[in-house]
Structure formats: C-alpha cells, structure tokens
Short mmCIF file of C-alpha atoms and ligand atoms in Angstrom, two decimals:
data_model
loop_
_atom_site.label_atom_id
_atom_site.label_comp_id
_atom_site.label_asym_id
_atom_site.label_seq_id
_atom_site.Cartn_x
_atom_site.Cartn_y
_atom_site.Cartn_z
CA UNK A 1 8.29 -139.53 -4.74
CA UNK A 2 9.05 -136.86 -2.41
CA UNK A 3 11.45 -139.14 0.62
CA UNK A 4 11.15 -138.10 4.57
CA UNK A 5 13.15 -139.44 6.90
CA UNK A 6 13.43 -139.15 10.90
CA UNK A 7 14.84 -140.66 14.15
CA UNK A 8 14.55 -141.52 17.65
CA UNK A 9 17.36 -142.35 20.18
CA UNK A 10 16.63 -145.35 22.11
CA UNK A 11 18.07 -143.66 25.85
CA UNK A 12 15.34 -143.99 27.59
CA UNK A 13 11.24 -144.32 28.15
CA UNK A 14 10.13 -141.61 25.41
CA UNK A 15 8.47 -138.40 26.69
CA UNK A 16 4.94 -136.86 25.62
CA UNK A 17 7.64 -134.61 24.12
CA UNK A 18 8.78 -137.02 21.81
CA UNK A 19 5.39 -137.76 21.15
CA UNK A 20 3.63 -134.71 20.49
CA UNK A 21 7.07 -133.48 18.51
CA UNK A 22 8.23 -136.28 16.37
CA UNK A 23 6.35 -139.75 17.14
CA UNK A 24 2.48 -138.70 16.57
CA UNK A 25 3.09 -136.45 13.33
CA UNK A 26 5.12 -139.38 11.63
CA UNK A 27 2.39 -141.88 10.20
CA UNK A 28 0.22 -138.57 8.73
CA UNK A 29 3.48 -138.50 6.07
CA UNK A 30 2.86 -142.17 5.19
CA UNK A 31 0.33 -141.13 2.10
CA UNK A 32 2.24 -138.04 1.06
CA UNK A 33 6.05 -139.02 0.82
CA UNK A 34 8.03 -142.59 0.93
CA UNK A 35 9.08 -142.95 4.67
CA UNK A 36 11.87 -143.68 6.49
CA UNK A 37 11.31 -144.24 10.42
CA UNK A 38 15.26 -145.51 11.65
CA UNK A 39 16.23 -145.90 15.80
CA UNK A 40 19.25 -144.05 16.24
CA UNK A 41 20.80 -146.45 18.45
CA UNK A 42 24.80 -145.09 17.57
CA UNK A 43 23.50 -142.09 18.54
CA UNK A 44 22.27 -143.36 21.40
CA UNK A 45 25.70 -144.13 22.17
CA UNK A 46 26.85 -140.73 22.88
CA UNK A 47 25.69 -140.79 26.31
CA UNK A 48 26.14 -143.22 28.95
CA UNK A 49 23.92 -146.16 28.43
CA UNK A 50 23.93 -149.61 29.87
CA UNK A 51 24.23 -152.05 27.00
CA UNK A 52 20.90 -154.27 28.15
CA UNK A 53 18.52 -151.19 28.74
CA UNK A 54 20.14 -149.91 25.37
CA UNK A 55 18.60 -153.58 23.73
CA UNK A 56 15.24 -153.05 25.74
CA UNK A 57 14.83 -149.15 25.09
CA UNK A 58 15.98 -149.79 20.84
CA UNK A 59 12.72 -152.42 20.97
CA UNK A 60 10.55 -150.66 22.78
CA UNK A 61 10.89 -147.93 20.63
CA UNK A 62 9.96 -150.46 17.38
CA UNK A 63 6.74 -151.28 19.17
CA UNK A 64 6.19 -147.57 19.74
CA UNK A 65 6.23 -147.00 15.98
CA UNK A 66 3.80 -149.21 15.04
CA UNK A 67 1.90 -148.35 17.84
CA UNK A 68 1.87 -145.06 16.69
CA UNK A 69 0.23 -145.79 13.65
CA UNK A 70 3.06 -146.34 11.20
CA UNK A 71 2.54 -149.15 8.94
CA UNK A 72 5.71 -151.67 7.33
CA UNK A 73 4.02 -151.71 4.44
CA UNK A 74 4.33 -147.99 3.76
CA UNK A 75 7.16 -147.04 6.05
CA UNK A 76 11.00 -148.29 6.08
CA UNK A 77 11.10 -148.84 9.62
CA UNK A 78 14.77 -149.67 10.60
CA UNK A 79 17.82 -149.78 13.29
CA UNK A 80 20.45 -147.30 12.10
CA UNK A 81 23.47 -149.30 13.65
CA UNK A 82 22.05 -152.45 11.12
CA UNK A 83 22.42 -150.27 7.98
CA UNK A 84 26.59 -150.01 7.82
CA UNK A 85 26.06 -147.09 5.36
CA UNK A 86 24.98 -144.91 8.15
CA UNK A 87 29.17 -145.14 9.58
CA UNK A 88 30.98 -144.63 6.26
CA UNK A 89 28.97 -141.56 4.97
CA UNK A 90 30.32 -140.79 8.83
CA UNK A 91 33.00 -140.82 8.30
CA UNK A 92 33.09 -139.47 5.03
CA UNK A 93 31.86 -136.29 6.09
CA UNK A 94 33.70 -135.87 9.34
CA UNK A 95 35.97 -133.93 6.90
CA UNK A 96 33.73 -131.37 5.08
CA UNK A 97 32.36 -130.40 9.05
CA UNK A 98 34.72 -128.46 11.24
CA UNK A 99 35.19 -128.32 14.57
CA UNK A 100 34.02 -124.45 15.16
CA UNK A 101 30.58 -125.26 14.00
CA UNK A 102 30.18 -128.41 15.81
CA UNK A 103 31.32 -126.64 19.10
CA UNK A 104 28.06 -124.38 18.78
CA UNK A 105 26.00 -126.63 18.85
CA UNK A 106 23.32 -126.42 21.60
CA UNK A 107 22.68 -129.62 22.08
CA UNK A 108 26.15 -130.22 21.97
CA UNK A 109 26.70 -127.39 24.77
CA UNK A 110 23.91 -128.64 26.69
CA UNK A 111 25.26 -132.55 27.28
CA UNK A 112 28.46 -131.75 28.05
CA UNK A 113 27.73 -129.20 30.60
CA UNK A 114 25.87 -132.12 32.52
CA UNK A 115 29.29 -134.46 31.88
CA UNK A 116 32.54 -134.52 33.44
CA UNK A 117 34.73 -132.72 31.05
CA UNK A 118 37.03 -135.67 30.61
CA UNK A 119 34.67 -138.30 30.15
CA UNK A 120 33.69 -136.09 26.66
CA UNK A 121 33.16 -138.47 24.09
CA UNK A 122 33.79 -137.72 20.80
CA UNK A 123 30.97 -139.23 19.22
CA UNK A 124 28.97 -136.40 21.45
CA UNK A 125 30.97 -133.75 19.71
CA UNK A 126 30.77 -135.53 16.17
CA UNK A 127 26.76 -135.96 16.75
CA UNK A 128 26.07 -134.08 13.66
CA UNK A 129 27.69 -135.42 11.24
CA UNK A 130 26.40 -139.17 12.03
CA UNK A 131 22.92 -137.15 11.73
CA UNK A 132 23.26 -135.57 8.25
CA UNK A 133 24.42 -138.67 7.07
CA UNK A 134 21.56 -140.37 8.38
CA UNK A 135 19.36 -137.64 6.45
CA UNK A 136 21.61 -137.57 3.20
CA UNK A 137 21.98 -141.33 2.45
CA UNK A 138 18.14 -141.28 1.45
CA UNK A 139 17.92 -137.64 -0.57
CA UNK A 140 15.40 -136.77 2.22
CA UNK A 141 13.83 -133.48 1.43
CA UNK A 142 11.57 -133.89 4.39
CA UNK A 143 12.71 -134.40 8.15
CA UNK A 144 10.36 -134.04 11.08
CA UNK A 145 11.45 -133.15 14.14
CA UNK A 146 11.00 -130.96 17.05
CA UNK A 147 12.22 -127.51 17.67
CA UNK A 148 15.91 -128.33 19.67
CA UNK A 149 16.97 -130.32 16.34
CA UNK A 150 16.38 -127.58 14.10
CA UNK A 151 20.12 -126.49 14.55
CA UNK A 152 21.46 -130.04 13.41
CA UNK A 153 19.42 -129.30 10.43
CA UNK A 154 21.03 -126.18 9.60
CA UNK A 155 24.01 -127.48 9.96
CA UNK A 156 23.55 -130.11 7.86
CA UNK A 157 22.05 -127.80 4.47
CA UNK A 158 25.19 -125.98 5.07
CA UNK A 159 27.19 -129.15 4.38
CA UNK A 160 25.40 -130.22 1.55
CA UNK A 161 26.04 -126.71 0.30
CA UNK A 162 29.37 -127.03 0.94
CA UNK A 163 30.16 -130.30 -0.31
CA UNK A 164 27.74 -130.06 -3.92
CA UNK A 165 29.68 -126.92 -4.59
CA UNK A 166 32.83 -128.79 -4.44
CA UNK A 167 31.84 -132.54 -5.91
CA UNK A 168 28.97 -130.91 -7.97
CA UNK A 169 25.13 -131.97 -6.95
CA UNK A 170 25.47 -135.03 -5.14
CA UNK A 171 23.37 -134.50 -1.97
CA UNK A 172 20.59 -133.49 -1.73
CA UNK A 173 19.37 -130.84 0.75
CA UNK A 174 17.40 -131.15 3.45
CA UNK A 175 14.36 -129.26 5.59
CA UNK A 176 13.23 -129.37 9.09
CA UNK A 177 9.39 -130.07 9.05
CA UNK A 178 8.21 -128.73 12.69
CA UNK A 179 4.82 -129.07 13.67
CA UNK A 180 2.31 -126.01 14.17
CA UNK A 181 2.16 -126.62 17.71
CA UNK A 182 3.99 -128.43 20.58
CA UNK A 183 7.74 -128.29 18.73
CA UNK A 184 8.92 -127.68 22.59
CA UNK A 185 6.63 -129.38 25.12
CA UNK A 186 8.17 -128.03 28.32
CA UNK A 187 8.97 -129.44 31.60
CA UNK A 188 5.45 -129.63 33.94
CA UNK A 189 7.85 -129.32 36.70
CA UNK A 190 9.84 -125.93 35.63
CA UNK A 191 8.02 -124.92 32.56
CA UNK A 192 11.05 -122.70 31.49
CA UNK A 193 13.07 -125.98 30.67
CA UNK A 194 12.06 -128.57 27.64
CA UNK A 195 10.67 -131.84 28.63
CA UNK A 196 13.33 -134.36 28.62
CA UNK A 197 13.88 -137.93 29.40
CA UNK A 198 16.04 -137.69 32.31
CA UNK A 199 13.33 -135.51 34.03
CA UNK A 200 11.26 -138.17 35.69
CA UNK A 201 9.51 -135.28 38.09
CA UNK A 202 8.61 -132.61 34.99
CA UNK A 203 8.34 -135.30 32.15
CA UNK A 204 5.25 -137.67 31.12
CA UNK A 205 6.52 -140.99 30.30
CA UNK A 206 4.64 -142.84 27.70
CA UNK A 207 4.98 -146.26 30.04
CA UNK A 208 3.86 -143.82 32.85
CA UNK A 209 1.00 -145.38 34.64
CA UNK A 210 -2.14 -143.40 33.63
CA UNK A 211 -2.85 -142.28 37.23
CA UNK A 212 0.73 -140.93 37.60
CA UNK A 213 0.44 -138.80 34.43
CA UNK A 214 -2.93 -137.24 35.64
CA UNK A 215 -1.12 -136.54 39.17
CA UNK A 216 1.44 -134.91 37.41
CA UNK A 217 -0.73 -132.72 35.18
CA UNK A 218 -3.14 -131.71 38.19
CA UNK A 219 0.38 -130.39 39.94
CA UNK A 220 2.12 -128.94 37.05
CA UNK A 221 3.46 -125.65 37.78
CA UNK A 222 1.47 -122.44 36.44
CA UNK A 223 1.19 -118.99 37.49
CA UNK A 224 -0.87 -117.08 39.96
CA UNK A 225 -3.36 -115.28 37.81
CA UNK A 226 -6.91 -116.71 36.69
CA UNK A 227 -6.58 -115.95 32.79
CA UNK A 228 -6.10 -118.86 30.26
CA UNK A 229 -3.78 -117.27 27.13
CA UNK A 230 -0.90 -117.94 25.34
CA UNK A 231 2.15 -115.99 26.39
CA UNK A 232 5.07 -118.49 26.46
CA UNK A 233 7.34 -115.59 28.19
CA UNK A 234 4.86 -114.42 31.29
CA UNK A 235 2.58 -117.74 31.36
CA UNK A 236 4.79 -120.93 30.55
CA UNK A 237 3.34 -123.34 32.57
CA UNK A 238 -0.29 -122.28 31.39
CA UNK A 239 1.20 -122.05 27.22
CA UNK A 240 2.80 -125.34 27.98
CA UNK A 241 -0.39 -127.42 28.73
CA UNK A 242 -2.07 -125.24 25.94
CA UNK A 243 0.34 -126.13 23.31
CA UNK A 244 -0.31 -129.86 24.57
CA UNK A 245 -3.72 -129.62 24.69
CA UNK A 246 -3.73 -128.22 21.24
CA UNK A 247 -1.38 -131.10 19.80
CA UNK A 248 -3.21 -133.72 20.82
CA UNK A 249 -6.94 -132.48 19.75
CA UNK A 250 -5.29 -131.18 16.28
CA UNK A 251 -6.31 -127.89 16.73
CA UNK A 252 -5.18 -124.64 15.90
CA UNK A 253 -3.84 -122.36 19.16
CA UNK A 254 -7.04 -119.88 19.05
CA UNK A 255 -9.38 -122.40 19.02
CA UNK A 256 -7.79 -124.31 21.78
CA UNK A 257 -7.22 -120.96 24.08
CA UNK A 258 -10.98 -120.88 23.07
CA UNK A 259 -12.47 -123.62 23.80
CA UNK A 260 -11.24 -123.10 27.52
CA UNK A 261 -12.80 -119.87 28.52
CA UNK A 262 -14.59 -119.54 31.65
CA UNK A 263 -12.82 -122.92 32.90
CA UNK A 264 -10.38 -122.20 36.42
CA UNK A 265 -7.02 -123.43 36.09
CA UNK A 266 -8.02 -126.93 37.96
CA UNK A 267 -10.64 -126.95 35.75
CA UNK A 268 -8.80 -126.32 32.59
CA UNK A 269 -5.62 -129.12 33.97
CA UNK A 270 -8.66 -132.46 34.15
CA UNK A 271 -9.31 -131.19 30.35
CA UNK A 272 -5.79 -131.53 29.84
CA UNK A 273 -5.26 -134.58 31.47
CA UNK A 274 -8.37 -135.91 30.16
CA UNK A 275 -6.97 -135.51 26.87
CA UNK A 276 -3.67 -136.98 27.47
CA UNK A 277 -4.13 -139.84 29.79
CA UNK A 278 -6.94 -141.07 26.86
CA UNK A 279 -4.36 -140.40 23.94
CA UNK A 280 -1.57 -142.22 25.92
CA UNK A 281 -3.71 -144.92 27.07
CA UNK A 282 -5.00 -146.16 24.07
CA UNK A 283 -1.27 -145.97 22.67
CA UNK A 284 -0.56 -147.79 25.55
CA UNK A 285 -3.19 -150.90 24.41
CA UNK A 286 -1.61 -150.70 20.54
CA UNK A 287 1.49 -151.05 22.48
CA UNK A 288 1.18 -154.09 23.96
CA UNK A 289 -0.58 -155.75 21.12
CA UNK A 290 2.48 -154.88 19.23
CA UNK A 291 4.99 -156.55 21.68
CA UNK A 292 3.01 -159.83 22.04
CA UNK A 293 2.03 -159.72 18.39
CA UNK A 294 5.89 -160.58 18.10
CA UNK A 295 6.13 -158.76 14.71
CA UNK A 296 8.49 -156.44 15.66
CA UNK A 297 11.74 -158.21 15.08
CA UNK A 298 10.99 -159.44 11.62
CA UNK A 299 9.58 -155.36 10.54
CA UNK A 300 12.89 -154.48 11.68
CA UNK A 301 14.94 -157.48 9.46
CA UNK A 302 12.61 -156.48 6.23
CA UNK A 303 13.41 -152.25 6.87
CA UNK A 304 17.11 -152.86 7.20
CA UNK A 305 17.35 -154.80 3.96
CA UNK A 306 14.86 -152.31 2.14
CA UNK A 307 17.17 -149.13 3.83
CA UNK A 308 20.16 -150.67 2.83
CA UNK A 309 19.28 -150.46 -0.81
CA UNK A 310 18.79 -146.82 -0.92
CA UNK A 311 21.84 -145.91 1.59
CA UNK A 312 24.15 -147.98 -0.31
CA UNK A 313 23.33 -146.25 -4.15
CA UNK A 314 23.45 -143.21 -2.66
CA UNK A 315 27.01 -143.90 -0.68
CA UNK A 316 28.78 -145.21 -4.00
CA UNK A 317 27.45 -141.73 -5.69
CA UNK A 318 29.60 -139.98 -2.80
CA UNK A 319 32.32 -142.38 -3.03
CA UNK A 320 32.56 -142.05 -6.65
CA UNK A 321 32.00 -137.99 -6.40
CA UNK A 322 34.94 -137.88 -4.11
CA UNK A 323 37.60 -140.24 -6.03
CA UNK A 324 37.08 -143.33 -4.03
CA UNK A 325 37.10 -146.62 -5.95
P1 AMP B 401 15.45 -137.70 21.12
O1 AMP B 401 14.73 -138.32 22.27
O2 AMP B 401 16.41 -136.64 21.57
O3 AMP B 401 16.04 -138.69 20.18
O4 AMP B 401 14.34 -136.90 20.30
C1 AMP B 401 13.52 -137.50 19.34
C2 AMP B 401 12.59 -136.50 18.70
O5 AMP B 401 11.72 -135.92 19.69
C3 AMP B 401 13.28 -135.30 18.05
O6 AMP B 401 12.62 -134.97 16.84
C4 AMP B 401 13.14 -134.20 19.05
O7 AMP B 401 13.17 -132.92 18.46
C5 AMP B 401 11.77 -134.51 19.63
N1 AMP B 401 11.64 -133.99 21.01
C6 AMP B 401 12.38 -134.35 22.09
N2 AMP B 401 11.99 -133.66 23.19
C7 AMP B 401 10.99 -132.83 22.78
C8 AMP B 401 10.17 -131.85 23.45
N3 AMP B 401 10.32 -131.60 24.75
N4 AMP B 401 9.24 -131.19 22.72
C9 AMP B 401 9.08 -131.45 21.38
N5 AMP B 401 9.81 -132.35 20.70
C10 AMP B 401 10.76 -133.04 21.38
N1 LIG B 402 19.23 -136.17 16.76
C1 LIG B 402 17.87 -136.60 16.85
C2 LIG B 402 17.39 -136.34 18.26
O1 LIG B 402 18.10 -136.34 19.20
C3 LIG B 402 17.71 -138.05 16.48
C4 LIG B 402 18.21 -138.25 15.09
C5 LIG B 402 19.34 -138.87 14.71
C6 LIG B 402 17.55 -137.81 13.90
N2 LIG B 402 19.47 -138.86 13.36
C7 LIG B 402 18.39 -138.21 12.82
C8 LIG B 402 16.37 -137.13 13.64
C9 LIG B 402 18.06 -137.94 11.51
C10 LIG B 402 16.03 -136.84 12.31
C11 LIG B 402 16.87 -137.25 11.24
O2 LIG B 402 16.26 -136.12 18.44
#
C-alpha cells in the first residue's frame, strides 16, 4: 500500500493556515494510503522555544490530530524525537546535501533574517535534511503539505536522486501533495504575507476564542472596490478569504466566487466567518473531548513503537547500502 507521511512543528498555537493546508486534508488519506501523522518536535527546535511550552504545544498538537479526524487505528500517529531513526538517517545524509542548496532555501532565508546572525543555529540551516529523512525512513510516495514546503520537497527528490544513483535504489522518492485550494492562507492583517504563527494580529488561532476570530475576519484587510473575484495580485485580501472560504466548504474556486455574487464585502466577511468560526468551533469541542478523554499519551506510546518498525528496516537498508555494519 501506497505510504504518506507528514508533519507539524509543535512552536506554537496552530494557525487556520495549518489547518486549511496540512491538518484538515490529512484524515481524507486514511482510506487511500497507510498513514503516518509524526510532531516534529526536533524541528521544533530550530527556533527559540521554551522547553515547557515546547511539552504543552507537542500535546496539544496530538489532541489536534485526533480532533481532526485522524483515527490510531488507521494512522501511525507519533513524536519524531521518540523514533531515534529520525537522527541517524540525519545524520547520514548531512553528507549527500551541500551547503549551496541548503543556503537557498526560503524558509531557511526567511528565519534567519528575523534572527541575530550569531545566534544561527545550525540545526536551522540543516532543516532539510532532518526533513527528508523524516519522509525517506517510511518510502513515502505521498507528503501533504502546504505551498512554502514545496521547496524542502524538491530538495529532498534531488537527494534521493542523488544518493540511488550512487548506492543503487534505496530510497524511495517522494511528492508534495498540495491541496486545490488554500496551499497559502495569507495574513488577514497584510494579505501580501502568509499566515504564520508568530502573527497574533493577521493569524486565526485554532484556541482563538470564537468571538475573536469573527472580529478578526469582519476587520481583515481588503481593497476598495465592490467586486468579489479571484485575483491574488490586485485583490489579496478579498482571494485570501475566498481561498478560505472555498477550503473549508470543499468547493471548487468558481463555485465559491459564485456563490457570493450580489453579497457587499461585509456581507460576504459574516459568510466567511460564519464558515470558519462553525468549522473551528466544533474542532474546538473534539478537542477537548480528546484532552480529557486522556488517550492521547498512550496513541502516542503505540505510534512510536509501530513507526519505529518501519524507520528502523528502512535505516539498516541505508546503512547496509552505504558500507556500514
Ligand atoms: P509548520 O507550522 O511550519 O510546521 O507547518 C505545518 C504545515 O502547515 C505545513 O504543511 C505547512 O506547509 C502548512 N502551513 C503553514 N502555514 C500555512 C499557511 N499560511 N497556508 C497554508 N499552509 C500552511
Ligand atoms: N517542515 C515542515 C513545516 O515546517 C514540518 C515537517 C517536518 C514535515 N518534517 C516533515 C512535513 C516531513 C512533511 C514531511 O511545515
């Protein structure tokens, strides 16, 4: 069976971006392919992080998942920094990545610009590779994700490429799955930047209290004509609440920009929020039955041991490919 495999950092509440991009589309892949849902709590290690919100953030996240709708009987649900395969494929292929790729990296780019350029980690620059191996211990053919990790992707087919033409086929390669909409839910703030955790003002928290969402929605910054259409270069703000809009109802873009003729832009932002505040309030209930249900720690023991399996095969087929005993 066909494997997919994705991952969410643990550095902070998750966005509607992480929702509409990654989170939402993940259980719809539970019939189709064998799943493997992992929090990417090394990675979360890249950037500053306190270690107790680290703990909270890595659990919340759990409940999220199952909130979401993924189940631990069809899904390997699982804490990255609990499967020790994860840090030797690491640092196994730290060699066959080199530097000049790594350095143009967006996301890369993106961090350190906001850091102090001596407080650089290398695990920032390194990112990557921690990520393919993440992908390549399970012969994923399938990885969902949004739009801005499309570039780790790349990078990581090229080193499978790289690497099978040198060991012979040992890896397997890899494919970005994006969604048809929403793959880069913008700030509602400054629509020409993506929505990101550390935005509290142009992100929607998925803790957010439902009124605060709404507020934020009525307020989100548009344009100062009266047409509803898609044009992510002259009408961001409007495309961005369309693209959400769109997401969340499962419909294609024309029938969305459709179905909101004739509506004024207030008119057209309670539809919006309408939609979202009901999505992310019943997630919000499923939430909290999760974290009182008190299942979450033992779904995480049962994925680690079930991950483990399938990362360690697969690293003694590199270690082997490669000459190590
Ligand atoms: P991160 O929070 O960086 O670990 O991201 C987890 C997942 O959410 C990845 O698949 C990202 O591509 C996706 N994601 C993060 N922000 C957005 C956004 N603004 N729009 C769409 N997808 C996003
Ligand atoms: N880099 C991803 C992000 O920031 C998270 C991640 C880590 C991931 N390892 C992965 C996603 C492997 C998919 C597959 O969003």
């Amino acid at each position: 069976m066909t494997r997919m495999i994705s991952g969410i950092k643990p550095t902070g509440g998750l966005t509607l971006g992480n929702y509409i991009g990654a989170l939402k589309r993940f259980p719809s892949f539970q019939s189709q392919y064998q799943t493997f849902l992992f929090i990417a709590d090394l990675h979360a290690l890249t950037l500053p992080i306190d270690p107790k919100m680290l703990k909270e953030n890595t659990f919340d996240l759990a409940a999220f998942y199952l909130a979401a709708g993924l189940d631990p009987n069809l899904s390997t649900i699982f804490l990255q920094s609990q499967v020790s395969a994860h840090s030797e494929l690491n640092a196994i292929l730290q060699n066959f990545v080199y530097m000049g790729e790594l350095s143009r990296m967006t996301q890369f780019k993106e961090k350190s610009l906001q850091m102090n350029d001596s407080a650089i980690g290398l695990g920032l620059f390194a990112y990557p590779v921690l990520m393919a191996s993440d992908i390549l211990l399970y012969d994923a053919e399938v990885v969902p994700v949004g739009e801005d990790q499309v570039q780790h992707l790349e990078l990581t087919r090229d080193l499978v490429q790289r690497f099978n033409h040198r060991f012979g086929d040992i890896l397997v390669i890899p494919k970005a799955q994006l969604g048809k909409t929403g793959t880069r839910i913008m700030s509602l703030s400054d629509p020409t930047k993506k929505m990101s955790k550390s935005d509290p003002k142009g992100n929607i928290e998925l803790k957010e209290d439902l009124s605060s969402i709404r507020k934020k929605i009525m307020s989100a910054v548009t344009d100062s004509e009266i047409s509803i259409r898609f044009d992510e270069k002259l009408k961001p703000g409007i495309s961005n609440l369309l693209s959400i809009l769109a997401s969340l109802t499962n419909q294609s873009m024309e029938m969305t920009v459709a179905s909101v003729q004739g509506l004024t832009y207030g008119g057209f932002k309670t539809k919006v929020a309408d939609v979202v505040t009901e999505e992310i309030g019943s997630l919000q209930k499923r939430y909290q039955s999760m974290i009182k249900s008190g299942l979450v720690q033992e779904v995480l023991n049962q994925g680690a041991k079930r991950a483990e399996l399938v990362a360690n095969a697969t690293l003694q087929r590199v270690k082997k490919a490669i000459g190590l005993w």
